[in-house]
Coordinates of C-alpha atoms (C1' of nucleotides) in Angstrom, one line a residue:
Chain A
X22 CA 0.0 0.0 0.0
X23 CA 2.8 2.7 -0.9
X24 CA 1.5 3.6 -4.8
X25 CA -0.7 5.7 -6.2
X26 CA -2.5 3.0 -7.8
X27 CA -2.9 1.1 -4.5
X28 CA -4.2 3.9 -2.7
X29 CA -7.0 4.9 -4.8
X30 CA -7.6 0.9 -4.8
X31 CA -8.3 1.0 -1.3
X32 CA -10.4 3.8 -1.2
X33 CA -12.4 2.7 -4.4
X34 CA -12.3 -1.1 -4.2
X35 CA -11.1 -1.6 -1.4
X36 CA -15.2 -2.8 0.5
X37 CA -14.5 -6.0 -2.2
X38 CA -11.2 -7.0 -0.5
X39 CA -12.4 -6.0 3.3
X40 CA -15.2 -6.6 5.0
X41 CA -16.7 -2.6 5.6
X42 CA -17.9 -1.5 8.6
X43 CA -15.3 -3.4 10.9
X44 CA -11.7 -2.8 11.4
X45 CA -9.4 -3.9 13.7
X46 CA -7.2 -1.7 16.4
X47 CA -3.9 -3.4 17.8
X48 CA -2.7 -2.0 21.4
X49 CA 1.1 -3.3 21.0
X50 CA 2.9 -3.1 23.5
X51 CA 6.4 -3.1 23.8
X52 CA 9.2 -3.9 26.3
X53 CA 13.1 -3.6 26.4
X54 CA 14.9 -3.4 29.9
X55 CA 12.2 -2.3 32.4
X56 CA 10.5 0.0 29.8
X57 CA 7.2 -0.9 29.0
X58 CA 5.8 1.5 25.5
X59 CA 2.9 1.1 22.7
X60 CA 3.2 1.9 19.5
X61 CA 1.0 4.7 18.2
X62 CA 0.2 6.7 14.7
X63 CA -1.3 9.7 13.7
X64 CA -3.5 10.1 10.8
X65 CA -2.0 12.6 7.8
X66 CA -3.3 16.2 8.9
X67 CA -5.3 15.0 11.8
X68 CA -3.8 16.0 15.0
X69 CA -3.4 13.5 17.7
X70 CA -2.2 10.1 17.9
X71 CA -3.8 6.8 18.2
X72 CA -3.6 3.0 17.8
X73 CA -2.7 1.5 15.0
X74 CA -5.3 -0.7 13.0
X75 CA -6.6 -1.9 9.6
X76 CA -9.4 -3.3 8.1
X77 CA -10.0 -7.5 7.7
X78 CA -9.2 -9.1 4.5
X79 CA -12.4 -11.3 3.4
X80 CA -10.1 -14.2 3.4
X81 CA -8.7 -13.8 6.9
X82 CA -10.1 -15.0 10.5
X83 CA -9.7 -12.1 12.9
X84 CA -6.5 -13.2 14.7
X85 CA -4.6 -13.5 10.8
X86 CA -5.8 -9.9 10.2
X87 CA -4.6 -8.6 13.7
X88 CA -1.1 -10.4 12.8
X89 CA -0.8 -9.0 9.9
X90 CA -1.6 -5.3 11.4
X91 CA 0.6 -5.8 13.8
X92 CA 3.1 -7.1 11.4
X93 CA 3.1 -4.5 8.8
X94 CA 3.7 -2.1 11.2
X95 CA 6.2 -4.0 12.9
X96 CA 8.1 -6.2 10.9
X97 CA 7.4 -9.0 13.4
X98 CA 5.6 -12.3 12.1
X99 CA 3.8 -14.8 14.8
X100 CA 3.5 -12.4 17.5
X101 CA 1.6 -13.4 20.6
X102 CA -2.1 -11.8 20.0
X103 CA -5.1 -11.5 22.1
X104 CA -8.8 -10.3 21.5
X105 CA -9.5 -7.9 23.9
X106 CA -12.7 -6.3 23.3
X107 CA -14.8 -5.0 20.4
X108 CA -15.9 -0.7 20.8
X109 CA -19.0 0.0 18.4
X110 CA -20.6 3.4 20.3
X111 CA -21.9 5.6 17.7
X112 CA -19.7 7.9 16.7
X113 CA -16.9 6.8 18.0
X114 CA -14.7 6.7 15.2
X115 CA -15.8 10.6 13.9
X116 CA -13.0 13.1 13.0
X117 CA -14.4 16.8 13.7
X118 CA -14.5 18.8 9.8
X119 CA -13.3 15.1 8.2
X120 CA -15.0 14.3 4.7
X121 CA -14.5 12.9 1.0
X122 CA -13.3 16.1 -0.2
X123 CA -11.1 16.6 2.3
X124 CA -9.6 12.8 2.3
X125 CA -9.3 13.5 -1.5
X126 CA -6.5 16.2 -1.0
X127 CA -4.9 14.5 1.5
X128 CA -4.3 11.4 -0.1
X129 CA -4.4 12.7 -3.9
X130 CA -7.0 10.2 -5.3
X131 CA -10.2 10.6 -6.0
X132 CA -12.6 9.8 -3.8
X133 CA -16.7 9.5 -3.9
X134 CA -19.4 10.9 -1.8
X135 CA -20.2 8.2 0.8
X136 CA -17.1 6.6 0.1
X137 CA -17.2 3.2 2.3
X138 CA -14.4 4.1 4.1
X139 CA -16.4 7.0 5.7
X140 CA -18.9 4.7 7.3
X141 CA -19.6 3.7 10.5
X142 CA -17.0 1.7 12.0
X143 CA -16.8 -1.0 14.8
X144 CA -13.5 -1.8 15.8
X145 CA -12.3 -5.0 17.4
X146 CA -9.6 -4.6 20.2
X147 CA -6.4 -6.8 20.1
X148 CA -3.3 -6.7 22.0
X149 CA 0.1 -7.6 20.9
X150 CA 3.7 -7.9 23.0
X151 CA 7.1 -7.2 21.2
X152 CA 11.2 -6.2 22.5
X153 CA 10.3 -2.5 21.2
X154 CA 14.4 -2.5 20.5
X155 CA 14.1 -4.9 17.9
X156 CA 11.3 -3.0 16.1
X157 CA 11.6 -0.5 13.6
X158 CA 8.2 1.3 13.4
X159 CA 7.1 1.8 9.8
X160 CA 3.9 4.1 9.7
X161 CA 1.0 3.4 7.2
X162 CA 0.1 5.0 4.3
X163 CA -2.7 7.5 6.3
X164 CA 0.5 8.4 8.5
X165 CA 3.2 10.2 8.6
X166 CA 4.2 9.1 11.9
X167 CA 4.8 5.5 14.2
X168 CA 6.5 6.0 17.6
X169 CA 6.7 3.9 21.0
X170 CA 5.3 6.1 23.6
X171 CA 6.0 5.6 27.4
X172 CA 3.0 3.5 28.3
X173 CA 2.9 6.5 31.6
X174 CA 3.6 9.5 29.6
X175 CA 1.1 8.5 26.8
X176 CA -1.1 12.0 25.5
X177 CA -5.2 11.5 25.0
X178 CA -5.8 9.9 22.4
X179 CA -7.8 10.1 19.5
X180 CA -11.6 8.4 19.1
X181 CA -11.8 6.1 21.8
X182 CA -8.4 4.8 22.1
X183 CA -7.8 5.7 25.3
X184 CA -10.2 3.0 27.0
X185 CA -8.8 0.8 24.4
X186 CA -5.7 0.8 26.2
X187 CA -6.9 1.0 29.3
X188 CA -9.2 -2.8 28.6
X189 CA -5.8 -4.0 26.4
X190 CA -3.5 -3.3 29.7
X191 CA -6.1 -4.5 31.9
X192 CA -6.9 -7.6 29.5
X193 CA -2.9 -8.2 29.1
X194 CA -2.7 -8.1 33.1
X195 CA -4.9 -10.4 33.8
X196 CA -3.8 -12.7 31.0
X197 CA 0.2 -12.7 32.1
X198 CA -0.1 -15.8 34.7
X199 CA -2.4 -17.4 32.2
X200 CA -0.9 -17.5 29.1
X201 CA 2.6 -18.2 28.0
X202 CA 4.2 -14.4 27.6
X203 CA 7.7 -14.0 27.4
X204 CA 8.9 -15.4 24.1
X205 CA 10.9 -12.8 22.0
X206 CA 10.8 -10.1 24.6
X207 CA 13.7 -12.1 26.1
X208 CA 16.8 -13.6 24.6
X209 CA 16.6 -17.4 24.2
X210 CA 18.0 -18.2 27.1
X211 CA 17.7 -15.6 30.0
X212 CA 18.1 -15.2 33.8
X213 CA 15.6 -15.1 36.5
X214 CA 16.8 -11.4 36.7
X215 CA 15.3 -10.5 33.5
X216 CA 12.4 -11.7 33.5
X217 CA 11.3 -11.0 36.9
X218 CA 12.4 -7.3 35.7
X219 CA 9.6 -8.4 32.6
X220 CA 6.9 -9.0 34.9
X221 CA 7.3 -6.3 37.2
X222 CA 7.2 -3.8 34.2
X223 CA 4.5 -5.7 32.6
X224 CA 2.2 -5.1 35.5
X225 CA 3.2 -1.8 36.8
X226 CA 4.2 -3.3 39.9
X227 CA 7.5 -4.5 42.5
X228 CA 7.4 -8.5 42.2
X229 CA 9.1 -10.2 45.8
X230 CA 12.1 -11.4 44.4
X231 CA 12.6 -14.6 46.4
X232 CA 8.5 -15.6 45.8
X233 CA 8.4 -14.9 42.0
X234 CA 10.5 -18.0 41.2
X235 CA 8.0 -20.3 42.5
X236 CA 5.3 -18.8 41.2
X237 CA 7.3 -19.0 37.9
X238 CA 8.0 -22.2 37.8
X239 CA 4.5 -23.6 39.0
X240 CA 3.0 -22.2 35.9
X241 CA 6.0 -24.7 34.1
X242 CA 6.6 -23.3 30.6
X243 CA 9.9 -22.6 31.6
X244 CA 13.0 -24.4 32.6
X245 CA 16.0 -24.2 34.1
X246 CA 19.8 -25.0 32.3
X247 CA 22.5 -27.0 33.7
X248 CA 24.4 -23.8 32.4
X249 CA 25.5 -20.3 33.7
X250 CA 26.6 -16.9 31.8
X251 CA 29.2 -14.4 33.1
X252 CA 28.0 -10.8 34.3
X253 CA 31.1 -9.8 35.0
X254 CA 32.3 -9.5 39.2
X255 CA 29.2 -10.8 39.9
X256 CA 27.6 -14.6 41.0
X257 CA 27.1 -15.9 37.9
X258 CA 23.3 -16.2 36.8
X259 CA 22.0 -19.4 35.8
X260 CA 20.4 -19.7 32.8
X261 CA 16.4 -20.4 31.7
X262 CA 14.7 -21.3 28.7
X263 CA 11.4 -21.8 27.4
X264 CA 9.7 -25.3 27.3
X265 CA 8.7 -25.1 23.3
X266 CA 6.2 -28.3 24.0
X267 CA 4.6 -26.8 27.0
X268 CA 4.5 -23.1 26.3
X269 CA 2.7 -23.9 22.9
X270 CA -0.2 -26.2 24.8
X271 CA -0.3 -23.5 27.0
X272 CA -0.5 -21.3 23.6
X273 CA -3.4 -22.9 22.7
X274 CA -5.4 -23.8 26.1
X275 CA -4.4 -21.0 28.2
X276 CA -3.0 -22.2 31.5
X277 CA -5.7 -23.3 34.4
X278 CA -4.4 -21.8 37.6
X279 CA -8.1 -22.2 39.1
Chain B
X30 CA -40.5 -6.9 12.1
X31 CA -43.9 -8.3 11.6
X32 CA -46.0 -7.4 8.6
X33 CA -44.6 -7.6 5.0
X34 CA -43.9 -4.3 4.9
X35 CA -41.5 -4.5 7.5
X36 CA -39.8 -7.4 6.5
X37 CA -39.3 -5.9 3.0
X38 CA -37.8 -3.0 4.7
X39 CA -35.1 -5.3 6.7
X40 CA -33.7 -6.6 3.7
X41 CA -34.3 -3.9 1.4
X42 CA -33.2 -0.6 3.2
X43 CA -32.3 -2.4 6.6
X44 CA -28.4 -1.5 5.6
X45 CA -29.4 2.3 6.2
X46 CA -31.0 1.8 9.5
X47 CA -28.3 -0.8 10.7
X48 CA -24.6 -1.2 10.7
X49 CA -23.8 -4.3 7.7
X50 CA -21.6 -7.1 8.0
X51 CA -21.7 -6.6 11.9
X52 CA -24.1 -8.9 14.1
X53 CA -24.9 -9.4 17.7
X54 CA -25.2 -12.8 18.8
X55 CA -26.7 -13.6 22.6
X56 CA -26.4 -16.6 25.0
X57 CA -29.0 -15.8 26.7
X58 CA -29.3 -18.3 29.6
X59 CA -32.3 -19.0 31.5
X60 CA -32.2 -20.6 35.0
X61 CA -35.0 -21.8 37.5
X62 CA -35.0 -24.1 40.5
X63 CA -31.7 -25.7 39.8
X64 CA -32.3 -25.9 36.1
X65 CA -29.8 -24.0 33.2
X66 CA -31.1 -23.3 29.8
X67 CA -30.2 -21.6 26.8
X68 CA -32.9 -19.7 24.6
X69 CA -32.3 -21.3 21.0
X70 CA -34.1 -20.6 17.5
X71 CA -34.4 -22.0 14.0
X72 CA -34.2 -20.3 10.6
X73 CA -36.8 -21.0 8.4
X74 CA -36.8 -23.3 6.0
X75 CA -32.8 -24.4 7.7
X76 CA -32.3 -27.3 9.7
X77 CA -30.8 -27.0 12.8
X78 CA -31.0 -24.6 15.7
X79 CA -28.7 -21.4 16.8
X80 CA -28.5 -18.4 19.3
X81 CA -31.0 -15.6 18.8
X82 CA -29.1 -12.2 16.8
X83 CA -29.4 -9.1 15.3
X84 CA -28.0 -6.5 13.6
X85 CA -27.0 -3.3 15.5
X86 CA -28.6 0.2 14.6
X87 CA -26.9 3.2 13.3
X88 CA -27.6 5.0 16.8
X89 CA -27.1 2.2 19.4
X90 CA -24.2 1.0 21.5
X91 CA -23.4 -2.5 21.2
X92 CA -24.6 -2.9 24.9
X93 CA -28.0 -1.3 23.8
X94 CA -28.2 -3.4 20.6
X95 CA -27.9 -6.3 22.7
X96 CA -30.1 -5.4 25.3
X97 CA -32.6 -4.6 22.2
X98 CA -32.1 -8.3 20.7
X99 CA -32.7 -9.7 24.4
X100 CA -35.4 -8.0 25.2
X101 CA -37.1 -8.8 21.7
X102 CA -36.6 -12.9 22.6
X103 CA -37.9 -12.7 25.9
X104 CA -40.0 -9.3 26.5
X105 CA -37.4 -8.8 29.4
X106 CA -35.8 -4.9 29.4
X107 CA -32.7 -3.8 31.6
X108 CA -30.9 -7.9 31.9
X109 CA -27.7 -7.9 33.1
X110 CA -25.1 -8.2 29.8
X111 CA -21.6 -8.7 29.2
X112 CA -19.7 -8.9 25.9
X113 CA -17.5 -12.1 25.8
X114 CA -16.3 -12.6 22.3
X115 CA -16.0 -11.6 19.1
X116 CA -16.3 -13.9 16.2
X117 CA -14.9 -13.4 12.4
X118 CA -13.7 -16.8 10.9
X119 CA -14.4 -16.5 7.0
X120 CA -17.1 -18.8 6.2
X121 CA -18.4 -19.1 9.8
X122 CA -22.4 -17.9 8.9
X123 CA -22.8 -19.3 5.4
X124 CA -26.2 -21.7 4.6
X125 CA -25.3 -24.4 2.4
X126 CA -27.3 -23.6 -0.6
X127 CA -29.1 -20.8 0.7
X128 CA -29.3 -17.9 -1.7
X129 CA -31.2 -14.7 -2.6
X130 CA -33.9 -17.0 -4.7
X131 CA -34.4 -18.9 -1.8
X132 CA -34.6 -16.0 0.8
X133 CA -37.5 -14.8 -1.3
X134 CA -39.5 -17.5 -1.6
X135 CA -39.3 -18.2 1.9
X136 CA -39.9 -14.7 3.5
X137 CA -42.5 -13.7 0.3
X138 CA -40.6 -10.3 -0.8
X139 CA -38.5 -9.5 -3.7
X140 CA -34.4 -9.8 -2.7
X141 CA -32.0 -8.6 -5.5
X142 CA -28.7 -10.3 -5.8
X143 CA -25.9 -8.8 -3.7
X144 CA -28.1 -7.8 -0.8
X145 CA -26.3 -6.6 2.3
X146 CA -28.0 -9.6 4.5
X147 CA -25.9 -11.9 2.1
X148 CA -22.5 -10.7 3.1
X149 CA -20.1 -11.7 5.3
X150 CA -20.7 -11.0 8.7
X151 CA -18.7 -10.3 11.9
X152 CA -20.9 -11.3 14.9
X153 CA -20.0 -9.7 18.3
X154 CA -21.0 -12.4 21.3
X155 CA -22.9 -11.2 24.2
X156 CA -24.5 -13.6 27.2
X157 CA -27.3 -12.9 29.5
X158 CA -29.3 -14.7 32.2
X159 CA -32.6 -14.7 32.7
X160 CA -35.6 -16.5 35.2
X161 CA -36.9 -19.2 32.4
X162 CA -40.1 -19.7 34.1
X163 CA -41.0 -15.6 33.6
X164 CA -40.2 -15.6 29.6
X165 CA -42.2 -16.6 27.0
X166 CA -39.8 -16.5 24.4
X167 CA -40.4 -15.1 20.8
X168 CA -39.7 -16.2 17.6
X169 CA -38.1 -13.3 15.3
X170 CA -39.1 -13.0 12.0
X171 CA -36.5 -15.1 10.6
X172 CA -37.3 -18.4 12.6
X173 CA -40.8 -20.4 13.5
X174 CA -39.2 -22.2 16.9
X175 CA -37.3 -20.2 20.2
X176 CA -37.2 -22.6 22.6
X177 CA -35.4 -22.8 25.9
X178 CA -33.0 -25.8 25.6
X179 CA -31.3 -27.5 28.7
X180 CA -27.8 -26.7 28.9
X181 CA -26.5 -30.2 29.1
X182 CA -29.1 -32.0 26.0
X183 CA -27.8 -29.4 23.4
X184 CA -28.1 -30.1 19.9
X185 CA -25.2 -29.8 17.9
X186 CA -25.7 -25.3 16.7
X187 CA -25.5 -23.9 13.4
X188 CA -22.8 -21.9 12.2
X189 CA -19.9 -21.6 14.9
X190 CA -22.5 -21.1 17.6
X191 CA -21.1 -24.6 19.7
X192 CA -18.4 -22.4 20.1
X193 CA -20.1 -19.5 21.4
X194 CA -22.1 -21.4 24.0
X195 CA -18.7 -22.6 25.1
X196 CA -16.8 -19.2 25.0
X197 CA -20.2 -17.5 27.1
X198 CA -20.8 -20.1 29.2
X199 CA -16.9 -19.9 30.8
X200 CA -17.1 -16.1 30.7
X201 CA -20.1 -16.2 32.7
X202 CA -18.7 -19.0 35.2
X203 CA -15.6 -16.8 35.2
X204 CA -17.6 -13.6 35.9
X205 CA -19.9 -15.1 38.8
X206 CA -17.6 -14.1 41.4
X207 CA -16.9 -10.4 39.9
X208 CA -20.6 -9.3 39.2
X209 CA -23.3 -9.1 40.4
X210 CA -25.3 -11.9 38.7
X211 CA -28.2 -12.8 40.5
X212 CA -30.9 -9.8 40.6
X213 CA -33.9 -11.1 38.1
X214 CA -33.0 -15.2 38.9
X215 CA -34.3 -14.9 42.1
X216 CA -37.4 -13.5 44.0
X217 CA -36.8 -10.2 45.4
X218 CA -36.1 -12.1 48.7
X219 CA -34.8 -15.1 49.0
X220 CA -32.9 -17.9 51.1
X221 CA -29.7 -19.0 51.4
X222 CA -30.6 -22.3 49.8
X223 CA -32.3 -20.6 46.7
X224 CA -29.3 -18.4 45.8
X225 CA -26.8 -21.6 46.7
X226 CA -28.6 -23.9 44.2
X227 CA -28.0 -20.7 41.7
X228 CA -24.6 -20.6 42.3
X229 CA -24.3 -24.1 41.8
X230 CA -26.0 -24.6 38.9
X231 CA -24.6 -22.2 37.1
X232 CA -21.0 -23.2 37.6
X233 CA -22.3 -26.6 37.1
X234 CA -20.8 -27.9 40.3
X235 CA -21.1 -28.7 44.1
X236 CA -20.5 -26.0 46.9
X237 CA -20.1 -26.5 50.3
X238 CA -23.0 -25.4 52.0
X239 CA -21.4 -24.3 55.0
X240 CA -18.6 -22.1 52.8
X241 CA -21.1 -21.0 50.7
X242 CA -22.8 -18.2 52.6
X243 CA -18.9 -16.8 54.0
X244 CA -17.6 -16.3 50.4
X245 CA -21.0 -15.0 49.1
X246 CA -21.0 -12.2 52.3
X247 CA -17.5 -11.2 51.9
X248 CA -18.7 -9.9 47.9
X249 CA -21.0 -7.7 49.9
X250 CA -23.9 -7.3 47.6
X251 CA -26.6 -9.3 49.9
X252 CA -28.0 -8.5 53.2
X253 CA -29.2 -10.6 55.6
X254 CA -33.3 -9.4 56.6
X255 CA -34.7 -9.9 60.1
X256 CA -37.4 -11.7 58.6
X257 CA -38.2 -15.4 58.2
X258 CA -40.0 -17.3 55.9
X259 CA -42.4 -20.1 56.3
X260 CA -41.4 -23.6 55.0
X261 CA -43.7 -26.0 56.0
X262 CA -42.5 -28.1 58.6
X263 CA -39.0 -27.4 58.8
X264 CA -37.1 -24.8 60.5
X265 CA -37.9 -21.5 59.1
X266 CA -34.8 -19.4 56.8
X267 CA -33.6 -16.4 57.0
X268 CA -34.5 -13.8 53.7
X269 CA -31.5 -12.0 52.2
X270 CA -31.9 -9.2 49.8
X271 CA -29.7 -7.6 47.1
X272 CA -27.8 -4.4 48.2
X273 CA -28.9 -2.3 45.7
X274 CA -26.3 0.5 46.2
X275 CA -23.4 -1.8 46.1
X276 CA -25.3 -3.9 43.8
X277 CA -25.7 -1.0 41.3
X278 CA -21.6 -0.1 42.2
X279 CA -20.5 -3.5 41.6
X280 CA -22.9 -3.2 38.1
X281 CA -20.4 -0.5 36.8
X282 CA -17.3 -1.7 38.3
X283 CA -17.1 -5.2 38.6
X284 CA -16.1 -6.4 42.2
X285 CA -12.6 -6.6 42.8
X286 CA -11.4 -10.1 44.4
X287 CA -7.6 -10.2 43.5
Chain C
dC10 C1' -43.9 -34.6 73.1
dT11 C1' -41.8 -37.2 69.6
dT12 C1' -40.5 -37.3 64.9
dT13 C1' -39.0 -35.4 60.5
dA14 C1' -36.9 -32.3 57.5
dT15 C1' -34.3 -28.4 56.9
dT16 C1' -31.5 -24.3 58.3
dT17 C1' -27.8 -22.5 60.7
dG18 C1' -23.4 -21.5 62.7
dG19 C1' -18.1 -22.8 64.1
dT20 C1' -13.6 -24.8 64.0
dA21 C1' -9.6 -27.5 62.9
dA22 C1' -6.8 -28.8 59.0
dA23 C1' -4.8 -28.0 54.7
dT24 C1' -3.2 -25.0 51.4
dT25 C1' -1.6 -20.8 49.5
dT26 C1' 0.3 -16.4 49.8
dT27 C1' 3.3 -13.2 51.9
dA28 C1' 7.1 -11.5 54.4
dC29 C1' 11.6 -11.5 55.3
dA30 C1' 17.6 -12.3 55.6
dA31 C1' 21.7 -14.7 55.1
dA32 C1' 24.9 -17.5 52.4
dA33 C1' 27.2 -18.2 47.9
dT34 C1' 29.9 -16.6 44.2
dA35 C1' 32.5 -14.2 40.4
dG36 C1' 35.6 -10.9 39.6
dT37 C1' 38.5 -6.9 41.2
dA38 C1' 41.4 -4.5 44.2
dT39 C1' 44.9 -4.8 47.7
Chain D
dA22 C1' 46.1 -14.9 49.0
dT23 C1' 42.7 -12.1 51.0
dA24 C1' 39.4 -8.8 51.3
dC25 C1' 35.8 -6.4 49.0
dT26 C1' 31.8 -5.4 45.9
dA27 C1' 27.8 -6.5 43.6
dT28 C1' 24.6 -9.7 42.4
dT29 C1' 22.3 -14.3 42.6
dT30 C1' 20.3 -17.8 45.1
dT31 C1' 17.9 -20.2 48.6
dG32 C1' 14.4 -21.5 53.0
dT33 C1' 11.3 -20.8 56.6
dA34 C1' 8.0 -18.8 59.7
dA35 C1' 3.8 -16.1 59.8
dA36 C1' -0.5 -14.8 57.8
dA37 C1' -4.3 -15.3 55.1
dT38 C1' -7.4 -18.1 52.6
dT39 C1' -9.7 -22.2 51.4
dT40 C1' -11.4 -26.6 52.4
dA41 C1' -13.5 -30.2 55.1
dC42 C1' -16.5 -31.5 58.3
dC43 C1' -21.3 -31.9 62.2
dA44 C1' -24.1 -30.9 65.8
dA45 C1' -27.6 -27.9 67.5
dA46 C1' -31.8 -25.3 66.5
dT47 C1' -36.4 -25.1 64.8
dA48 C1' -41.0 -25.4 62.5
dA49 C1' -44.8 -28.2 61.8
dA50 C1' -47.1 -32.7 61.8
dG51 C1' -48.5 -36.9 63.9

DNA sequence: CTTTATTTGGTAAATTTTACAAAATAGTAT
DNA sequence: ATACTATTTTGTAAAATTTACCAAATAAAG
């Protein structure tokens, strides 16, 4: 979706390809060394930012189109992805002064009165997890812009994005003892260190060192090495990994902790 | 929907009054004396049963849409309702062989090719309980049977709706503790023992009797009454009521356990 | 007053969660 | 070698929560 062709594809063929009327909004969320960000856009000469989304291929079931959101924006394939909720008020989607003429200058194709894209829109909520280091952000073609933002210094938000993240962080938090997080947001193998430090910034919260190992392990999608890395004049670490067979059940059925 | 007029409407302007390609379907579950049902209906002229939907208007919230859909099925306003799923798998609401001829001939109005009931459609899941015994349920315009089915004699459901039962059935089980579910199953006073077999029919398992009322207390949304009720010839019960004010709280905010 | 059926309240045991500190270790400096 | 620094690792007692389990109270009927 870079070309002129493509763009005035999407705006005039473009309810063929996608189902109209619903789209898709991806909180991701990303993590390097106790930072915890999300990745938002803005929309060309609308001011404000907001999350990322996109609309749902007719071919696609809802978690495909989420991935590929959150990969084209990303560059990240197979990312962890949860439905969090779907927002439908009435007008929740409106820009103030927006219209066809209007979206016709911006984006230099012509486009129709009651062009489908101008339509009322319900969006379905997902949540995503990435290492925010690794990630280049590559706005969209409506953007100019696609930046992490400190999850706690985030500005208001445009539509109603900010409850989206508010139900994606509160979704995510509940989710973190329940389904297998971790995977590429560490290195391979890792220390208890760093992902107790992963937790704590994933929930906003201090983690009792000597408890969280236990709690850890119980959930069993990860194990421990017979094998130790050097931090320099320090005890040396041993090392973890995750249990490939285990985390992907867990993948799949959620873990039962009730 | 009743008279021909109105059905000709749906499906030949219902796309201006409605948002396309988005449904709302409901679990709406019906309990009474230790019984759990689900409210099912047919399609005309389709074999096989599935949850009662609808589309959304232009000027509702989801929540209101679904409210609107319940209260159409069982002439109940105002039932508690909670959003559990979303569901978008390509191919998940087609009709083998059904068609715009077909359509038709079975609902006696004139349906052009390509019309917007035909399309692919994303349906939102929402569930709901209800007092079986106080609803008479109602066909919609689409179906001759709606008929309360017992949760554990299902048939196997149209579409992906097996799914949905499951997906709304653990939401609500998941929920029981966190809101207050209860209010419209029950007279407006009632005894220990009623609201115990609730509880324990909807989460489809034993509770200690003698645990029960503790953990029930501590959520705070029932009061004990200084009033008894007559039983025949067996020690006479306390009544308990609902706390409306922390009932109505608990409503908004969910009650906080962890 | 005895019997029957049901409600009601309490406590010990088991389990889970929380709180908390000292020993081990790898390298560096002396 | 030895001491020192910074970090990892481990165990246990207390507290809180959940579970298991029964006997006393009572309302009406016979």
């Amino acid at each position: 979706m870079n070309t002129q062709r493509e763009i005035n594809d999407f705006f005039n063929t473009g309810y063929k390809r996608y189902v109209p009327h619903v789209s898709i909004d991806c909180a991701i969320f990303g993590y390097h060394e106790r930072q915890l960000k999300i990745l938002l856009i803005n929309i060309k000469s609308v001011e404000g930012m907001c999350l990322p989304g996109g609309y749902i291929k007719r071919t696609e079931t809802l978690t495909e189109a989420a991935g590929r959101i959150v990969e084209e924006r990303t560059g990240i394939k197979n990312l962890f992805l949860q439905q969090f909720k779907t927002f439908g008020d009435p007008g929740r989607a409106t820009v103030r002064g927006m219209d066809e003429k209007k979206l016709s200058k911006i984006f230099g194709v012509r486009i129709e009165k009651n062009n489908w894209i101008m339509d009322q829109t319900i969006s379905i909520g997902f949540y995503a997890i990435t290492d925010f280091s690794q990630v280049k952000p590559k706005p969209d073609f409506m953007s100019e812009f696609c930046k992490w933002y400190d999850i706690d210094q985030l500005p208001h938000l445009l539509f109603d994005h900010d409850e989206m993240v508010k139900e994606a962080l509160h979704t995510m938090r509940l989710q973190l003892y329940h389904y297998p997080i971790g995977i590429n947001l560490l290195p391979e193998k890792f220390t208890l260190t760093e992902i107790h430090a992963l937790y704590e910034t994933l929930l906003g919260k201090k983690l009792d060192i000597r408890n969280f190992p236990k709690k850890l392990m119980f959930l069993g999608v990860i194990k421990k090495l017979n094998e130790k890395i050097n931090i320099g004049p320090h005890r040396s670490p041993f090392l973890y990994k995750f249990d490939k067979v285990k985390y992907n059940k867990a993948l799949k059925e959620g873990i039962i902790l009730d």
